[in-house]
Short mmCIF file of C-alpha atoms in Angstrom, two decimals:
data_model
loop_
_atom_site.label_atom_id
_atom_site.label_comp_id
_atom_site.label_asym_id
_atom_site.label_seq_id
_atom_site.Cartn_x
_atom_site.Cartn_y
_atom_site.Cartn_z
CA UNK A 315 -84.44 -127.56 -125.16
CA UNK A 316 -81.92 -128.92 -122.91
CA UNK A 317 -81.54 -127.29 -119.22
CA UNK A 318 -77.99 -126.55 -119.43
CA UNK A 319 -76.55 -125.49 -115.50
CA UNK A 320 -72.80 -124.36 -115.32
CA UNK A 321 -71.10 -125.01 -111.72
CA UNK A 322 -67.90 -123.35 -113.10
CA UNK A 323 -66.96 -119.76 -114.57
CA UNK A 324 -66.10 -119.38 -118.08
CA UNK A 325 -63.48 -116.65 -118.37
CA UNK A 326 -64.45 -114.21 -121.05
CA UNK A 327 -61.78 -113.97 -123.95
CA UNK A 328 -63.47 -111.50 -125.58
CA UNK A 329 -64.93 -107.94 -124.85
CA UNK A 330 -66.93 -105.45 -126.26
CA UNK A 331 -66.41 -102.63 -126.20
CA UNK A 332 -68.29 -98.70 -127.12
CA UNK A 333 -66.46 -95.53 -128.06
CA UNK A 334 -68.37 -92.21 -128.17
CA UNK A 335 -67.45 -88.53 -127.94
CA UNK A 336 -67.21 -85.35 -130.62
CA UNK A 337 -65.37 -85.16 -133.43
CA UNK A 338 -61.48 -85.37 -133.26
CA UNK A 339 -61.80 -87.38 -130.32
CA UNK A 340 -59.70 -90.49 -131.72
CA UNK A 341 -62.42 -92.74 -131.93
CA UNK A 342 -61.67 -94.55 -134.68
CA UNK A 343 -58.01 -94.21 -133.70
CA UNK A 344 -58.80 -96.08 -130.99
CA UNK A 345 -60.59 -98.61 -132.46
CA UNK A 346 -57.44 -99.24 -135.07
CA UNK A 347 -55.29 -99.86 -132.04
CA UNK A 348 -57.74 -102.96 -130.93
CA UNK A 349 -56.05 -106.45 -131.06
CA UNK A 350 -55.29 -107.06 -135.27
CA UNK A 351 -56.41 -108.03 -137.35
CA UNK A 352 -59.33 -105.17 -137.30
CA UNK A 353 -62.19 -105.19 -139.55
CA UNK A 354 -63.69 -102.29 -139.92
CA UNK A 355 -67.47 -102.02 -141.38
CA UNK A 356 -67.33 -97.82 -142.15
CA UNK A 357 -70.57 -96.06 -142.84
CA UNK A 358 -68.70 -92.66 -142.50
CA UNK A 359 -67.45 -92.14 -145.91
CA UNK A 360 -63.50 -92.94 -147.77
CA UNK A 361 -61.95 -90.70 -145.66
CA UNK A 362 -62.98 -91.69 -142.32
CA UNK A 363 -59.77 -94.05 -141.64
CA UNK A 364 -57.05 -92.16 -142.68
CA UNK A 365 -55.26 -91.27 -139.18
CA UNK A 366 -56.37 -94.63 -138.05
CA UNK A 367 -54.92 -96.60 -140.78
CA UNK A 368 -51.45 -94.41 -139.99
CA UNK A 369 -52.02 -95.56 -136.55
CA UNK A 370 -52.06 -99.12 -137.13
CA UNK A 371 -49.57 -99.52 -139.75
CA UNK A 372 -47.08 -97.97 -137.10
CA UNK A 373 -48.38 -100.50 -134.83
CA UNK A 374 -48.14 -103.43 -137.36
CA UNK A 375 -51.83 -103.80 -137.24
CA UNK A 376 -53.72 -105.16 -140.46
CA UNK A 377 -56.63 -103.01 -141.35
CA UNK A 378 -59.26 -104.65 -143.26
CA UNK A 379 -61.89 -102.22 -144.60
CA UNK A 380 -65.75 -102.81 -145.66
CA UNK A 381 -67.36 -99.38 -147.00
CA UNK A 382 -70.71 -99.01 -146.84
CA UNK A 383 -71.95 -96.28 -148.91
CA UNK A 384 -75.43 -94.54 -148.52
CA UNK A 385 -78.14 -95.94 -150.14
CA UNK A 386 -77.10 -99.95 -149.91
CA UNK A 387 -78.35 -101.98 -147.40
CA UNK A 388 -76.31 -101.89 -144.73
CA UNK A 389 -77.61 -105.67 -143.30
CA UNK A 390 -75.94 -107.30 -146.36
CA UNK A 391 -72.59 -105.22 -146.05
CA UNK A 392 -72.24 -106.68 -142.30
CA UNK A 393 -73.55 -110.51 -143.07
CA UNK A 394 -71.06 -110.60 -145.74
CA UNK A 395 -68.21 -108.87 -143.37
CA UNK A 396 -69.21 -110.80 -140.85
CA UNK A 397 -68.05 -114.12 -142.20
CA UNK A 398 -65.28 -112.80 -144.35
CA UNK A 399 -63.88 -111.77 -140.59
CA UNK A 400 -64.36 -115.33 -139.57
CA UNK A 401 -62.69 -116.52 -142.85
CA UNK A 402 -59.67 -114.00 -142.14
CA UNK A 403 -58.98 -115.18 -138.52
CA UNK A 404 -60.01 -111.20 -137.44
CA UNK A 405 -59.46 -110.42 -134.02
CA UNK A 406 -61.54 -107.16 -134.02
CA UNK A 407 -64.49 -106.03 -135.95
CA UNK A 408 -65.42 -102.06 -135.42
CA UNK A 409 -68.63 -100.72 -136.52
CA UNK A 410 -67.93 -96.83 -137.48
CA UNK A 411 -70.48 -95.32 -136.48
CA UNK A 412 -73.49 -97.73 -135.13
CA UNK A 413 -75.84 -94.54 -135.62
CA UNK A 414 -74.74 -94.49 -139.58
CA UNK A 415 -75.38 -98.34 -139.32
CA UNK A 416 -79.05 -98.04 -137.97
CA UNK A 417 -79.48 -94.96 -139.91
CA UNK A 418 -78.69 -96.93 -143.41
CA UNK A 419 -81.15 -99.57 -142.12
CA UNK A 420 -84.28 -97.32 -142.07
CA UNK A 421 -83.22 -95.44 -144.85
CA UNK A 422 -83.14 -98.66 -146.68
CA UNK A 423 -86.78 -100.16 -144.81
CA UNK A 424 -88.86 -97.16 -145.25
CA UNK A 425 -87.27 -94.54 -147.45
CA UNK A 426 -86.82 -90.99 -145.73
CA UNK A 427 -90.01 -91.66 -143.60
CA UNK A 428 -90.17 -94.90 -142.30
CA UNK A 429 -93.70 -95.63 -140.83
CA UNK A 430 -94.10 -96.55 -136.80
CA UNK A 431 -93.85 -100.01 -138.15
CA UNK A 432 -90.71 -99.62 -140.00
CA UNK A 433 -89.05 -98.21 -137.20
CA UNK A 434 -90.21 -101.58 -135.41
CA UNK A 435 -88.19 -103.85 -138.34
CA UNK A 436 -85.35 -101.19 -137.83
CA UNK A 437 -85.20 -101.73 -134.34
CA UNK A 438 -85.50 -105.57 -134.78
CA UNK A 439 -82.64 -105.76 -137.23
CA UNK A 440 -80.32 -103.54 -135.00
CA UNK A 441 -81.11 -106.27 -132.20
CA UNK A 442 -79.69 -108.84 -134.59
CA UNK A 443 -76.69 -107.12 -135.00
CA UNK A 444 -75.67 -106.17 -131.73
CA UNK A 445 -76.49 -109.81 -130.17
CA UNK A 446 -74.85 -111.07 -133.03
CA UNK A 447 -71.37 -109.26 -132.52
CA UNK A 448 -72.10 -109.78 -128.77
CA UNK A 449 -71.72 -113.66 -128.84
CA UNK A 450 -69.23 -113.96 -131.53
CA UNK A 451 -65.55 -114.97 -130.74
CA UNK A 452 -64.46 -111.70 -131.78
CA UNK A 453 -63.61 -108.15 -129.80
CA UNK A 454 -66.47 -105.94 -130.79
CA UNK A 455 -66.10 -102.13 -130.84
CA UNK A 456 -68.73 -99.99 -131.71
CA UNK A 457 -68.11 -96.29 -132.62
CA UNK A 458 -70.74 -93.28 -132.06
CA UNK A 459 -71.26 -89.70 -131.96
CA UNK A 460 -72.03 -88.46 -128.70
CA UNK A 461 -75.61 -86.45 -127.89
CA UNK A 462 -76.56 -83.96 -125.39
CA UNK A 463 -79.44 -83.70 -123.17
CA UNK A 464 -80.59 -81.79 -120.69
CA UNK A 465 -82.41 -83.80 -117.35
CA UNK A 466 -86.16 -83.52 -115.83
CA UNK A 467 -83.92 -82.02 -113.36
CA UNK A 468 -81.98 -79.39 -115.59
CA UNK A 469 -78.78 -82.03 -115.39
CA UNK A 470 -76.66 -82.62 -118.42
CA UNK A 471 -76.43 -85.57 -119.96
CA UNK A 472 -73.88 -87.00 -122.63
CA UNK A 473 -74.77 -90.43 -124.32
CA UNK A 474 -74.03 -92.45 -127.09
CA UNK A 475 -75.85 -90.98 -130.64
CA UNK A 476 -77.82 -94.05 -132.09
CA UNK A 477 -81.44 -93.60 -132.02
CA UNK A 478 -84.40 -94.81 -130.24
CA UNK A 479 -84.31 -97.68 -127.78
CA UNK A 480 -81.02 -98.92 -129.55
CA UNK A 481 -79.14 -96.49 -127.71
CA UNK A 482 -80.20 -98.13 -124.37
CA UNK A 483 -80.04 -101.65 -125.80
CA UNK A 484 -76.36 -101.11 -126.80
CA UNK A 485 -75.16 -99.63 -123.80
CA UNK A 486 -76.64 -102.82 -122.28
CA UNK A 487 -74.92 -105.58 -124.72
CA UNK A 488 -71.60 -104.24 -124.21
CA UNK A 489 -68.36 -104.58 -121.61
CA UNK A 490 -67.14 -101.10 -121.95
CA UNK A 491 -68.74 -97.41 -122.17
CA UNK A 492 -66.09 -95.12 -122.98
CA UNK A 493 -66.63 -91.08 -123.33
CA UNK A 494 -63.38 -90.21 -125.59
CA UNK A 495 -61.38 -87.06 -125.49
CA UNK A 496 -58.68 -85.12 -126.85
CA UNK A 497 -56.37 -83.40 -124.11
CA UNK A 498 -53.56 -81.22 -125.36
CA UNK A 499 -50.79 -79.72 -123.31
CA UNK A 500 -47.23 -79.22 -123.58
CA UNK A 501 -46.85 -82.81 -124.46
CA UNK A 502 -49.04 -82.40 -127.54
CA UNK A 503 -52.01 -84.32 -127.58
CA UNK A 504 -53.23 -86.92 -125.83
CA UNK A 505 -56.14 -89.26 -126.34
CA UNK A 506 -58.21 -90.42 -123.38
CA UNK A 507 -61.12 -92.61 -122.22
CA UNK A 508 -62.98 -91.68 -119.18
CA UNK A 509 -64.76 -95.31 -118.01
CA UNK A 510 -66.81 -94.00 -115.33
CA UNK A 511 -69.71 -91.86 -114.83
CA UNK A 512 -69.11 -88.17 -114.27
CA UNK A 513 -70.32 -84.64 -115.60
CA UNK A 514 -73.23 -86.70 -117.01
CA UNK A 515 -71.28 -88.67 -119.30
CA UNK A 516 -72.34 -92.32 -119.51
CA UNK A 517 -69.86 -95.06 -118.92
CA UNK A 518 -69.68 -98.57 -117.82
CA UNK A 519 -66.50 -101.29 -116.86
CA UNK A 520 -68.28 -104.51 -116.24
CA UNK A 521 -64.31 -105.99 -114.57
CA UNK A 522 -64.38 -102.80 -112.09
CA UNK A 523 -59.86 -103.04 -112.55
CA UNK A 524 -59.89 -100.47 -115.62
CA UNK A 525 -59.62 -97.15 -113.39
CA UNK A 526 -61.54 -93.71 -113.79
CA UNK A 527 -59.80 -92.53 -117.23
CA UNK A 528 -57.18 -94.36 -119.36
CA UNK A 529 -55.12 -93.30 -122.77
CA UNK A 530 -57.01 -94.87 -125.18
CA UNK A 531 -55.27 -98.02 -126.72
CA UNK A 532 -57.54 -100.66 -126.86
CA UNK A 533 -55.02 -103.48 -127.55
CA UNK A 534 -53.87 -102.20 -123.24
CA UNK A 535 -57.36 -101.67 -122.40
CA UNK A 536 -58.64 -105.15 -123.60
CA UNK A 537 -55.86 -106.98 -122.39
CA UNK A 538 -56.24 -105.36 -118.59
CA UNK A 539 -59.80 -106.42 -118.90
CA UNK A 540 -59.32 -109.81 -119.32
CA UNK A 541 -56.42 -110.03 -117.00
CA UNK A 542 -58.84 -108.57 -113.85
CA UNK A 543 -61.07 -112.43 -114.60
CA UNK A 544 -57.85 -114.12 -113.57
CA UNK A 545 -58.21 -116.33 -110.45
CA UNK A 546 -54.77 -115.66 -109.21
CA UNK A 547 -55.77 -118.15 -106.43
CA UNK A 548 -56.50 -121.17 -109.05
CA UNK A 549 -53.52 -123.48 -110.74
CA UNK A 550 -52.21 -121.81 -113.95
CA UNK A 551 -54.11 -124.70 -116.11
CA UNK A 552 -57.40 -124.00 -114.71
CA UNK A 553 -57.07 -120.02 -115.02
CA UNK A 554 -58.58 -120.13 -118.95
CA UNK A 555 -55.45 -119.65 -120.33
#
């Protein structure tokens, strides 16, 4: 292997993004307003994208749509999605939910009670996927439940629901952390992303220039994340773009 040293900063052109919260929180709304084409590899059943697909078709966003139901290997579903998104020139490929994902994975490994080393191929397959979306030249987002804990200290905490050391491993891989919620007032309803860490909620903005909580339209949110690399300092043909 080659020592490879880099003296200049790539911009990223890409980001990655994870959405987690309850139910009804516009998730997978969200994830249908990301940068289209959007594939979507759903593990949470035929009606899962209903409101999202009326989202993006008022947005003029192609859906693409890979079910996954339970039972099938889930590692197949995603090789084969993953290059068809390739093929299709996709811009964003959504993972709904990651938990259903590695759930399908050790269902499909060791039956309803994988072994200790089961869970150790489950955890080594779910490594291949996240690095996997992580490098590609594609906007990742990556849906999940949220779970509750309670602290050594009594503190609440509010993570993403995926399962063993996965949860901390994709926290780490990605850009963006961000707890979704549904706020309704005499406006109607509103959908929002809160992007840093409060009330025990985890969240992360690796560019700093998103703010504390934004409506959630990813298409905005990925666009002002990219935008924050921007050397407004530099000549316009040296800024990436």
């Amino acid at each position: 292997m080659a020592l490879e040293l880099f003296s200049t900063e790539k911009m990223p052109a890409t980001v990655n993004v994870l959405l987690y919260g309850p139910a009804g929180a516009g998730k997978s709304t969200a994830a249908a307003s990301a940068p289209g084409p959007v594939m979507f590899i759903n593990l949470e059943g035929p009606n899962a994208l209903h409101f999202a697909r009326k989202t993006a078709r008022a947005a003029d966003t192609e859906i693409l749509e890979v079910r996954v139901d339970w039972g099938e290997d889930p590692r197949a579903y995603f090789r084969e999605a993953f290059a068809a998104a390739k093929e299709r020139g996709v811009n964003t490929i959504v993972i709904d939910t990651l938990g259903k994902l590695r759930d399908g994975i050790a269902f499909s490994i060791g039956g309803d009670q994988p072994t200790i080393a089961q869970w150790g191929q489950v955890g080594k397959a779910m490594t291949t996927v996240l690095r996997e979306l992580r490098d590609s030249d594609m906007n990742t987002v990556l849906i999940c439940h949220e779970r509750v804990l309670d602290s050594d200290t009594g503190d609440r905490i509010v993570e993403p629901l995926v399962g063993g050391k996965t949860t901390t491993e994709a926290m780490a891989e990605v850009d963006v952390i961000a707890y979704c919620g549904a706020v309704r007032d005499e406006k109607g309803t509103r959908y929002l992303a809160q992007l840093i860490e409060s009330k025990g909620r985890r969240a992360k903005d690796r560019s700093g220039a998103l703010g504390d909580i934004v409506e959630l339209n990813l298409t905005d949110l990925i666009a002002s994340y990219l935008a924050s690399f921007v050397d407004d300092s530099l000549p316009f043909d040296e800024k990436g773009q």
